[in-house]
Every structure is written in C-alpha cells, then in structure tokens.
Short mmCIF file of C-alpha atoms in Angstrom, two decimals:
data_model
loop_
_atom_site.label_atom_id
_atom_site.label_comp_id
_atom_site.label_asym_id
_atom_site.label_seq_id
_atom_site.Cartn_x
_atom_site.Cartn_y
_atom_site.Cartn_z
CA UNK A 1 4.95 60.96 -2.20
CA UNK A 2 3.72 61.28 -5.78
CA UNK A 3 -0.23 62.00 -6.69
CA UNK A 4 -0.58 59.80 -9.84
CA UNK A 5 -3.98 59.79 -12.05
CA UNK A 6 -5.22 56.13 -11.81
CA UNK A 7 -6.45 53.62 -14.20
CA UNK A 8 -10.26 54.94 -13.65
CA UNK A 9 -9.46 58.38 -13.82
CA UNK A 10 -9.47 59.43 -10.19
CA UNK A 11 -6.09 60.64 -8.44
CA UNK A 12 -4.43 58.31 -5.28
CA UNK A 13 -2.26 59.29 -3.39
CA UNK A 14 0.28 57.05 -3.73
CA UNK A 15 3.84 56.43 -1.51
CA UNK A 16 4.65 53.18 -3.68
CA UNK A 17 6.29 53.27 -7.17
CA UNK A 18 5.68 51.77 -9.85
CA UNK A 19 8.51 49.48 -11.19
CA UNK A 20 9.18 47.54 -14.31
CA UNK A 21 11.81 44.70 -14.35
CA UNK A 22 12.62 42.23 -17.43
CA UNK A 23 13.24 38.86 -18.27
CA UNK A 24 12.82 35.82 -19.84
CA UNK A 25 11.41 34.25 -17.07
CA UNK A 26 11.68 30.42 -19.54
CA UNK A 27 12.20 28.34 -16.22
CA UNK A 28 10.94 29.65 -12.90
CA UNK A 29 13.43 29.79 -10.45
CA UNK A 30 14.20 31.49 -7.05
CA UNK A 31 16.86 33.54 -9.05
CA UNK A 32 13.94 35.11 -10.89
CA UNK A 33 12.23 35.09 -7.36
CA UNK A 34 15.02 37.02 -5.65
CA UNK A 35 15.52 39.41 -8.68
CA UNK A 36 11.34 40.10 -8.57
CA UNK A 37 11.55 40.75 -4.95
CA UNK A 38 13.96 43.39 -4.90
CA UNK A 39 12.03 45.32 -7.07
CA UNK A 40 9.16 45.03 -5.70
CA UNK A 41 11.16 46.23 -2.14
CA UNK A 42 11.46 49.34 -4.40
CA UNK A 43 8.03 49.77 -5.15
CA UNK A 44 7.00 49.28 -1.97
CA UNK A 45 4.07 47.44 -0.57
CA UNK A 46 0.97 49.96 -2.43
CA UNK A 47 3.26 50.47 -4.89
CA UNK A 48 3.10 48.22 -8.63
CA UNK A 49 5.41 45.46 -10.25
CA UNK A 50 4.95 45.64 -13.61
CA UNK A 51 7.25 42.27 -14.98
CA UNK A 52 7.84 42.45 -19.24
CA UNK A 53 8.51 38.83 -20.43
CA UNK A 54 10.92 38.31 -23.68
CA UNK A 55 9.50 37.73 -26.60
CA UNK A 56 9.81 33.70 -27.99
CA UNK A 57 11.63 35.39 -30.89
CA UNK A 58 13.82 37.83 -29.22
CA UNK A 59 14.83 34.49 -26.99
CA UNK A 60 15.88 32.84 -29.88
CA UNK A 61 17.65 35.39 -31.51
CA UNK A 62 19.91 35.99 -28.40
CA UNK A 63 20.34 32.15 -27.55
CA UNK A 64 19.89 30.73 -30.66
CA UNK A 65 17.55 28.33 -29.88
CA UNK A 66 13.84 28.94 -28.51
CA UNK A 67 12.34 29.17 -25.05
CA UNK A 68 11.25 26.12 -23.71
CA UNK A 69 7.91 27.82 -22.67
CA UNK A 70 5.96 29.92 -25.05
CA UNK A 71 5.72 33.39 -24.27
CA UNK A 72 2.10 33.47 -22.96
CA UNK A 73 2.47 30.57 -20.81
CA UNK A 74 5.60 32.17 -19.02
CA UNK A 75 3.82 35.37 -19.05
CA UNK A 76 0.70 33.87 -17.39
CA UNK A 77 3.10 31.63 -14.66
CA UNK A 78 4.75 35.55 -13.65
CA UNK A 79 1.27 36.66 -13.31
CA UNK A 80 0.74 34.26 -10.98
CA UNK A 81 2.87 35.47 -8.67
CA UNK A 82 1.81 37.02 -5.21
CA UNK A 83 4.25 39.91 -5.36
CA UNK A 84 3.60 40.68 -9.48
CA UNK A 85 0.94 43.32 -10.45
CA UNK A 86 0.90 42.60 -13.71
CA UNK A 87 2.96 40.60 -16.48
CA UNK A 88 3.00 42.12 -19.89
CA UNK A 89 4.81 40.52 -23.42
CA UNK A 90 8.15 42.70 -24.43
CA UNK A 91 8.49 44.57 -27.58
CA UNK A 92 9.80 42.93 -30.66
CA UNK A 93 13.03 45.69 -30.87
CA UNK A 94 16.29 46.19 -29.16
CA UNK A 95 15.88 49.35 -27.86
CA UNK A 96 13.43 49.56 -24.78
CA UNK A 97 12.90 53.31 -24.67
CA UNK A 98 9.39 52.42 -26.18
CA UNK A 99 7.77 50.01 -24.02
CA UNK A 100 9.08 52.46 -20.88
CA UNK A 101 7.50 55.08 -22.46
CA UNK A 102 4.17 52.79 -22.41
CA UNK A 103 4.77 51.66 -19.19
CA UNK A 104 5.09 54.77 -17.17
CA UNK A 105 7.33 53.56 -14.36
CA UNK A 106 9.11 54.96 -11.91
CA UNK A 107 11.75 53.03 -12.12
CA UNK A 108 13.33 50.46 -14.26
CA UNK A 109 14.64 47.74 -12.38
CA UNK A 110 17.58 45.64 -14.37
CA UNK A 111 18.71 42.81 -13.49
CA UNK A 112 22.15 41.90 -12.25
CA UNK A 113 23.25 39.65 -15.57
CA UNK A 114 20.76 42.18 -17.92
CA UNK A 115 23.35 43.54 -21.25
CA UNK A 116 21.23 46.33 -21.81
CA UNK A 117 23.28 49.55 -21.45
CA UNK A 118 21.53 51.52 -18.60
CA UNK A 119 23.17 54.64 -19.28
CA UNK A 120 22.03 54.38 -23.05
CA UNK A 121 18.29 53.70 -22.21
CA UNK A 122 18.31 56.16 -19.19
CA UNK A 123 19.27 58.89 -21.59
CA UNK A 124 16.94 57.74 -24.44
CA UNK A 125 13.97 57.60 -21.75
CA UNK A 126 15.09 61.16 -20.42
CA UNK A 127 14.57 62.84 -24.28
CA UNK A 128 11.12 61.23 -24.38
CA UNK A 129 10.88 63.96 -20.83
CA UNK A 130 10.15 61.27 -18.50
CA UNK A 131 11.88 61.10 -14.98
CA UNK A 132 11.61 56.90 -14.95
CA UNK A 133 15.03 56.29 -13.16
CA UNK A 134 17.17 53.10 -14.58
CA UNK A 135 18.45 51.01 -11.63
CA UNK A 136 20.53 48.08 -12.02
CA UNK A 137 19.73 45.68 -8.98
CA UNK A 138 22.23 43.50 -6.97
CA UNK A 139 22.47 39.73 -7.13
CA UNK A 140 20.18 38.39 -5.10
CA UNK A 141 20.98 35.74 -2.76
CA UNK A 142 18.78 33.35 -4.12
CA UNK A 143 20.45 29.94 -3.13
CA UNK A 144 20.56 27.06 -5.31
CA UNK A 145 19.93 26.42 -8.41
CA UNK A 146 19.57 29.68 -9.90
CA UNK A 147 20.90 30.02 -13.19
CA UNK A 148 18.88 28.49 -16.92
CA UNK A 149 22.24 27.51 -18.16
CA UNK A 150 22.54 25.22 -15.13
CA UNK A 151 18.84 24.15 -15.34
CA UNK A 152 19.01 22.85 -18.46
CA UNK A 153 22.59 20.90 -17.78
CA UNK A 154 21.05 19.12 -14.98
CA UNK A 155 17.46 17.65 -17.22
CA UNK A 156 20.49 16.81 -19.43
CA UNK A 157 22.15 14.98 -17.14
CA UNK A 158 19.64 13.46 -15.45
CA UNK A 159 16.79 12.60 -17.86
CA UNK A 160 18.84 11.54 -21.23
CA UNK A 161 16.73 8.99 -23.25
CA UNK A 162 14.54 12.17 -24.51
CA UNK A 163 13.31 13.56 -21.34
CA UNK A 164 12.02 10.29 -20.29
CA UNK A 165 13.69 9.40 -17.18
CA UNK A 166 17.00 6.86 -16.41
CA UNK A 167 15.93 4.03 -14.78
CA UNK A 168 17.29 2.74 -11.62
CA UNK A 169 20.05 0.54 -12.18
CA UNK A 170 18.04 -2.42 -11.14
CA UNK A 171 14.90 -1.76 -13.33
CA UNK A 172 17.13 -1.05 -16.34
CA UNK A 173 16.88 -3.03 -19.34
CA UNK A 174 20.22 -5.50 -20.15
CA UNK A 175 19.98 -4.80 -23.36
CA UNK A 176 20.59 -1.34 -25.63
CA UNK A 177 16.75 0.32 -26.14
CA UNK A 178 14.80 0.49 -28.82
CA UNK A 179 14.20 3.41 -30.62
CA UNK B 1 -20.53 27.50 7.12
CA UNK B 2 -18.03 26.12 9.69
CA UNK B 3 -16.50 27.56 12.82
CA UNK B 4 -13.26 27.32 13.20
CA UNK B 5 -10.62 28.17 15.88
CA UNK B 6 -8.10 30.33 14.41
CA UNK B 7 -4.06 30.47 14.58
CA UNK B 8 -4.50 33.04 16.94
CA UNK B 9 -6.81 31.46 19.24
CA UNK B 10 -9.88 33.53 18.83
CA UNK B 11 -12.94 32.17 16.85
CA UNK B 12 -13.71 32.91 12.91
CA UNK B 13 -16.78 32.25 11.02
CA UNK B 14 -15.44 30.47 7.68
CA UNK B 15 -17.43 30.09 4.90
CA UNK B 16 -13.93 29.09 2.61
CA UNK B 17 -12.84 25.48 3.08
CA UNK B 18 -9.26 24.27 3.97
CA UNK B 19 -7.79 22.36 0.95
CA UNK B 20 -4.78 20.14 0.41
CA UNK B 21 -3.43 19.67 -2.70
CA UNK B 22 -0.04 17.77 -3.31
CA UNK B 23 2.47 16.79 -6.12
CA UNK B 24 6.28 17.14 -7.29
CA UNK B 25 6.12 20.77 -9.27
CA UNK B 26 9.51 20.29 -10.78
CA UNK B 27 9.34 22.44 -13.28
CA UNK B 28 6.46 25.19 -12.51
CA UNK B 29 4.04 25.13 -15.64
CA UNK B 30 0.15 26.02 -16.25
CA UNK B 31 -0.75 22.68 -15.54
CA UNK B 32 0.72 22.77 -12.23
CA UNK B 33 -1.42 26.31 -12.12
CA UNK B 34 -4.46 24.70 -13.70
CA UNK B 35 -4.01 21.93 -10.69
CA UNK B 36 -3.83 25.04 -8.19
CA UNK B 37 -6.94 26.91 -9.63
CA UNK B 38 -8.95 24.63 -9.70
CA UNK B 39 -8.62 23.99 -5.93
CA UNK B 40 -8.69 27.07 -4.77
CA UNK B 41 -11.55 27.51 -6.30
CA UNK B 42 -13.14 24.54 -3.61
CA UNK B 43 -11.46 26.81 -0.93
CA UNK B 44 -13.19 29.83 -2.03
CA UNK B 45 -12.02 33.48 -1.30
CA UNK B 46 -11.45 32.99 2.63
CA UNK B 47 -10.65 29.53 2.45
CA UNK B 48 -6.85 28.33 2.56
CA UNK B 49 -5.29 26.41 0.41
CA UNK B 50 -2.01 24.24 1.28
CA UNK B 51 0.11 22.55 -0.77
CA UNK B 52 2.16 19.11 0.15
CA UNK B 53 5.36 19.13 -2.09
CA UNK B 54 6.71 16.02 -2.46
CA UNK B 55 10.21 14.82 -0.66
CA UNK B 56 13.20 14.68 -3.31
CA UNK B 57 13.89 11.04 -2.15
CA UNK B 58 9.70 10.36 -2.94
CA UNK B 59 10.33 11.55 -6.32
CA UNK B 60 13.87 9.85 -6.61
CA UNK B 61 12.50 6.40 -5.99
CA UNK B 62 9.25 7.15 -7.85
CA UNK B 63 11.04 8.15 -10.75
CA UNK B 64 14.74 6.23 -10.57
CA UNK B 65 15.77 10.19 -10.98
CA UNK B 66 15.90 12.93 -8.63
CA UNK B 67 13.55 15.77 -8.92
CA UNK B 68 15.41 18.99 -11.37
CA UNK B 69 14.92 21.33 -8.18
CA UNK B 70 16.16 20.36 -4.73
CA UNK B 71 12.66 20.06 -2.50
CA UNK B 72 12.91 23.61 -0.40
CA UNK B 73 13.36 25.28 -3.63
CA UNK B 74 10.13 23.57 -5.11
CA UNK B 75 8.06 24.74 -1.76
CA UNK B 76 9.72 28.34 -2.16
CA UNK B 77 8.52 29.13 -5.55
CA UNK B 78 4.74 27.43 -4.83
CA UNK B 79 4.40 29.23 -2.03
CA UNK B 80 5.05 32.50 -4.09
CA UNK B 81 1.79 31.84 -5.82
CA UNK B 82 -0.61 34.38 -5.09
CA UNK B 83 -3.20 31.36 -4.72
CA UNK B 84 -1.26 29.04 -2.24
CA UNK B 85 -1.48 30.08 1.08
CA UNK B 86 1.32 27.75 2.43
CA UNK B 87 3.47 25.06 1.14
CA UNK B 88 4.76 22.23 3.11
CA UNK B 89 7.41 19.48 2.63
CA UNK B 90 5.40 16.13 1.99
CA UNK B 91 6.16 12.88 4.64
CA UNK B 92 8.37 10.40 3.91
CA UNK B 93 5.88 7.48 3.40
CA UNK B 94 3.38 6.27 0.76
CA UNK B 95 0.70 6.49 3.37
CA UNK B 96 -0.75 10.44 2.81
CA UNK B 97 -3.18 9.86 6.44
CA UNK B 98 -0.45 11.32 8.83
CA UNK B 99 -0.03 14.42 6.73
CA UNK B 100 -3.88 14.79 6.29
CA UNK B 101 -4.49 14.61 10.14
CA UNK B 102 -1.67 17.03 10.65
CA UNK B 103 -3.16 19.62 8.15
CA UNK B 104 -6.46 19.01 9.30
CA UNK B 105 -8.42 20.05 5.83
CA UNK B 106 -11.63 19.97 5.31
CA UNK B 107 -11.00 18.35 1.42
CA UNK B 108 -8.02 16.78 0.41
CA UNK B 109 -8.14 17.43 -3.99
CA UNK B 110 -6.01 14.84 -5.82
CA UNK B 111 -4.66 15.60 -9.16
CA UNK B 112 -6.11 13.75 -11.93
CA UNK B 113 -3.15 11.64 -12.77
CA UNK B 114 -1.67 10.93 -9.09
CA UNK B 115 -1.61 7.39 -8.29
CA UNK B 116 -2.98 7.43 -4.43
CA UNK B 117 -6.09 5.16 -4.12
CA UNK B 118 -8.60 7.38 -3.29
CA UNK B 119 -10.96 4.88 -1.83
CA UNK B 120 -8.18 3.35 0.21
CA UNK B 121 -7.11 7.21 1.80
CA UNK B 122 -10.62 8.36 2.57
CA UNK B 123 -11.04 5.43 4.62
CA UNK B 124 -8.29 5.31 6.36
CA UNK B 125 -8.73 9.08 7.45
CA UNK B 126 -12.22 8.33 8.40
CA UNK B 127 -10.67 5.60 10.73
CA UNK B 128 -8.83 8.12 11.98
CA UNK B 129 -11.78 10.79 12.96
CA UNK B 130 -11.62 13.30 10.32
CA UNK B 131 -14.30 14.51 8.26
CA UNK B 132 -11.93 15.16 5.51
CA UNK B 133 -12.85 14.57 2.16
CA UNK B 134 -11.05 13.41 -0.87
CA UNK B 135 -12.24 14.49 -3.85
CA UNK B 136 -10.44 13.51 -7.32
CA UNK B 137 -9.80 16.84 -9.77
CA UNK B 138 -10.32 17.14 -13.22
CA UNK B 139 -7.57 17.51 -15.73
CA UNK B 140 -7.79 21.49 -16.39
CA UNK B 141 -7.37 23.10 -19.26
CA UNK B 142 -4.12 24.30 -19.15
CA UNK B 143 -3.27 24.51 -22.43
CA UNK B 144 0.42 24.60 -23.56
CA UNK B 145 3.36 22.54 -22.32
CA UNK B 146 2.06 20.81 -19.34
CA UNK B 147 3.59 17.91 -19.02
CA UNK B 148 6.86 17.65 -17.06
CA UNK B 149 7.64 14.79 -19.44
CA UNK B 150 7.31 16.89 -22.63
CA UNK B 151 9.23 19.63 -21.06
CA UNK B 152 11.93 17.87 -20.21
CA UNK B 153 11.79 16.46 -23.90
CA UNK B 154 11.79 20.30 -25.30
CA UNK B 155 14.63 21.18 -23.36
CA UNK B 156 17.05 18.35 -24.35
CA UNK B 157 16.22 18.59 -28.04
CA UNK B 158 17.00 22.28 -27.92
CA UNK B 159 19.37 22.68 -25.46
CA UNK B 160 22.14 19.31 -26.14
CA UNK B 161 25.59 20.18 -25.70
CA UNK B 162 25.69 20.06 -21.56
CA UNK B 163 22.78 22.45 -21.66
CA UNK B 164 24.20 25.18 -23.34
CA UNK B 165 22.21 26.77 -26.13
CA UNK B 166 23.20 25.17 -29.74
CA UNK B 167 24.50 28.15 -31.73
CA UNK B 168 22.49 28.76 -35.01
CA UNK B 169 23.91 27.35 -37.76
CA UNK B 170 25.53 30.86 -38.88
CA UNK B 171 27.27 30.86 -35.83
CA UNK B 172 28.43 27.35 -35.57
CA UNK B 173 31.85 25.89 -35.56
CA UNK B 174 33.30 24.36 -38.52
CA UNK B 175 34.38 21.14 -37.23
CA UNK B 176 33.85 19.15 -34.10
CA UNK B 177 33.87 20.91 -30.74
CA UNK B 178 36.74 20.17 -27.86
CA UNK B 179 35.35 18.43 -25.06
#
C-alpha cells in the first residue's frame, strides 16, 4: 500500500498503481484491448491507466508512412475506453526516460512486440531516483484479428477501387471503370 | 420519471432512459463516438445505453464486401466504451421491430445516415405495444476522419503493397520487388 499526494493536494490511500503503457493505438483492435487490460490488472481496480499514444510523426518515421488516424483522434478513441484513466500524446524523442519522469508511474507496462530496450530505460528512469518498475507484458490472447499489418492487408484486399467497396459479382459493371 | 423492474427483480426509480443505438463500427472512429455521445446523452447518467452491431452477413450483402472485423470482435471493442453499457449482435433481417421488442427501450436513436424508414419502424413497434420511440440523430461533430469510406481510402493509398508500410523513398529498393 503506497500513500500518494493526489491531484488536489490531499493524500489517498491508495492499494492500486498507477501504470503507463504505449502505443500507437492507429486501428483499434482487441490486440490493443488485451494489451490495455493487462495493465490495467496491474494497476488494479482504484488504481490508474495512464495510455501515451505515438506521435503522427514518430509513426511515420518508424513505418515510413503516416497513421491512418491523426494523433488526437486516436488519443481521444483510447480515452474512451472504460478501463483507460487517461490518454496523453507521446514525446517527440526516442528515449522515454522523460515522459516517465512526467508521468510518475509505478510501473511501465510494455508491450509484447514494443523495441524499446527495457533494461536501457529502466536504468535511465532509476538515475532520475525514481522506483517506476519497467515490465514487459505477455501476449495477450486477444483472438482474431489482432495485428495493423494484417488490418491493413485485409481493406486491401477487400475494398480495392480506392476504399470504395467491390461490388458483388452480379451488380458489377461489364465493362473496365472509369476513373 | 419511470419505474422500472430491474435485472434483479427488485424495483428502481429511473430517471435515465434505455436507448438503442445500432450500426456496423468497422473501423472504431470519432464519428462512431460522436454517434455514441450523443445518445447517451438521451439516456442520461443512470440511463443505459445498448448498442445493436450489425451481423457480418448484413453488412456483406449491404455492402457486396464483408465487414474489416469479424462481428464478435466489433461488439467486443464497443462494449469497451466507457459509454455503452452493452453491445449486442444485430438480427438477421431488415425488419429492426423484433430486436426493439426484445431490448425493450424506451428510444430507439438512428444515426443520421442509416437507411431504416423511420416512419415505417415506429409504427410497426407501436403495432406491437411498445411505447418506444424513434428519434433520428444529428450528424455530430466529430471532426477528423469519420467516414469508414475515407478511411478505408487513407489506408490503401498509404499502405499498397499487401498492406505493408511503403518504405520511404531512402529506403526503397532499386528495382521492382519479388512477388
């Protein structure tokens, strides 16, 4: 049990922790759901899930090509999760010691497929002289259709013609389409 | 004010209203949330709000393509909106009155660009007993990419290639790639 100075200045008593996970969160799917509830398992029912969402241009520099959703509008659709406290934009930098430091957590929740080196940023949080712990969480068993990459293969697949959908075979046109 | 006997079998003074909302939500995006909001906001605070996700084959033969997420997934991730209170698979038939005397809701809250004849619904649930009310939202103001259509546009213009990112042009290949 940890007493922790709140938001308004009083002190709760608190059993809950508060966690931070990461992502870029670009479609929603229950992969991100399975990943968000684990972490919030960790910080426990009165505890806080703080969720930071990639930057646009931090997306695009590790993909090389943008998000399909602005950053504010996948921010706001985390938000509007039941089991997420609060949704905040990432840091435009590499090294997350900085936004963990602004955070506070308790822990730092990574995800499964996450490249950041945990021991790195757990040693880089620790000379800053906080005691945030960096977890790296299990792959969730999110069934189906859990991964962007796969996503985004299957609108290909299915909705060619520029995201407008295939017809049926028997509405289709005989002829090639206009363009 | 309305009494109403609860799950539980006991008796609850309700001020809130029971609202039914339904659609496809693909691809979650603000102005699925917008949609949401704004009829929650008819439920109130102590109301309930329940949402009717459509059946892949509804969507397959509205469309002539099936829906990007398999149907349970669609209710799973709606119902992890702090807002929704319970998601449930929609009927297989274009007539919504079953569904709406199963539910039992007070209002049912069409979106502003679903096809059902409103006229032709109300009345038919009225034949059937209900008090029910269909109502006809407003487009919100989402803002941003809300338009399944558009997304799916955004995500095969940046994303060709059998949905894997397109490297930057720095990174690219030379020549053609294998197949």
């Amino acid at each position: 049990m940890r007493i922790r100075k709140s938001a308004r200045g009083g002190h709760l008593l608190m059993t809950g922790k508060r966690v931070l996970v990461a992502g870029k969160f670009d479609i929603l799917h229950l992969g991100h759901l399975a990943y968000l509830e684990q972490a919030r398992e960790i910080a426990g029912p009165d505890g806080e899930l703080i969720v930071v969402v990639a930057l646009d241009k931090t997306i695009e520099r590790e993909r090389g090509a943008p998000p399909v959703f602005p950053q504010d509008q996948r921010r706001r659709l985390i938000e509007s999760l039941r089991i997420v406290d609060k949704a905040i934009l990432g840091y435009d930098t590499k090294d997350h010691t900085t936004i963990v430091i602004d955070s506070q957590p308790d822990i730092v929740a990574l995800g499964y497929d996450q490249i950041t080196d945990i021991d790195a940023l757990q040693e880089s949080i620790r000379e800053h002289g906080l005691n945030t712990r960096v977890v790296r969480l299990q792959k969730g068993k999110a069934g189906g259709l859990s991964s962007s990459t796969l996503i985004r293969k299957r609108i290909i697949e299915f909705y060619a013609d520029n995201g407008r959908e295939r017809q049926l075979k028997s509405q289709a046109r005989p002829g090639p389409r206009p363009h």
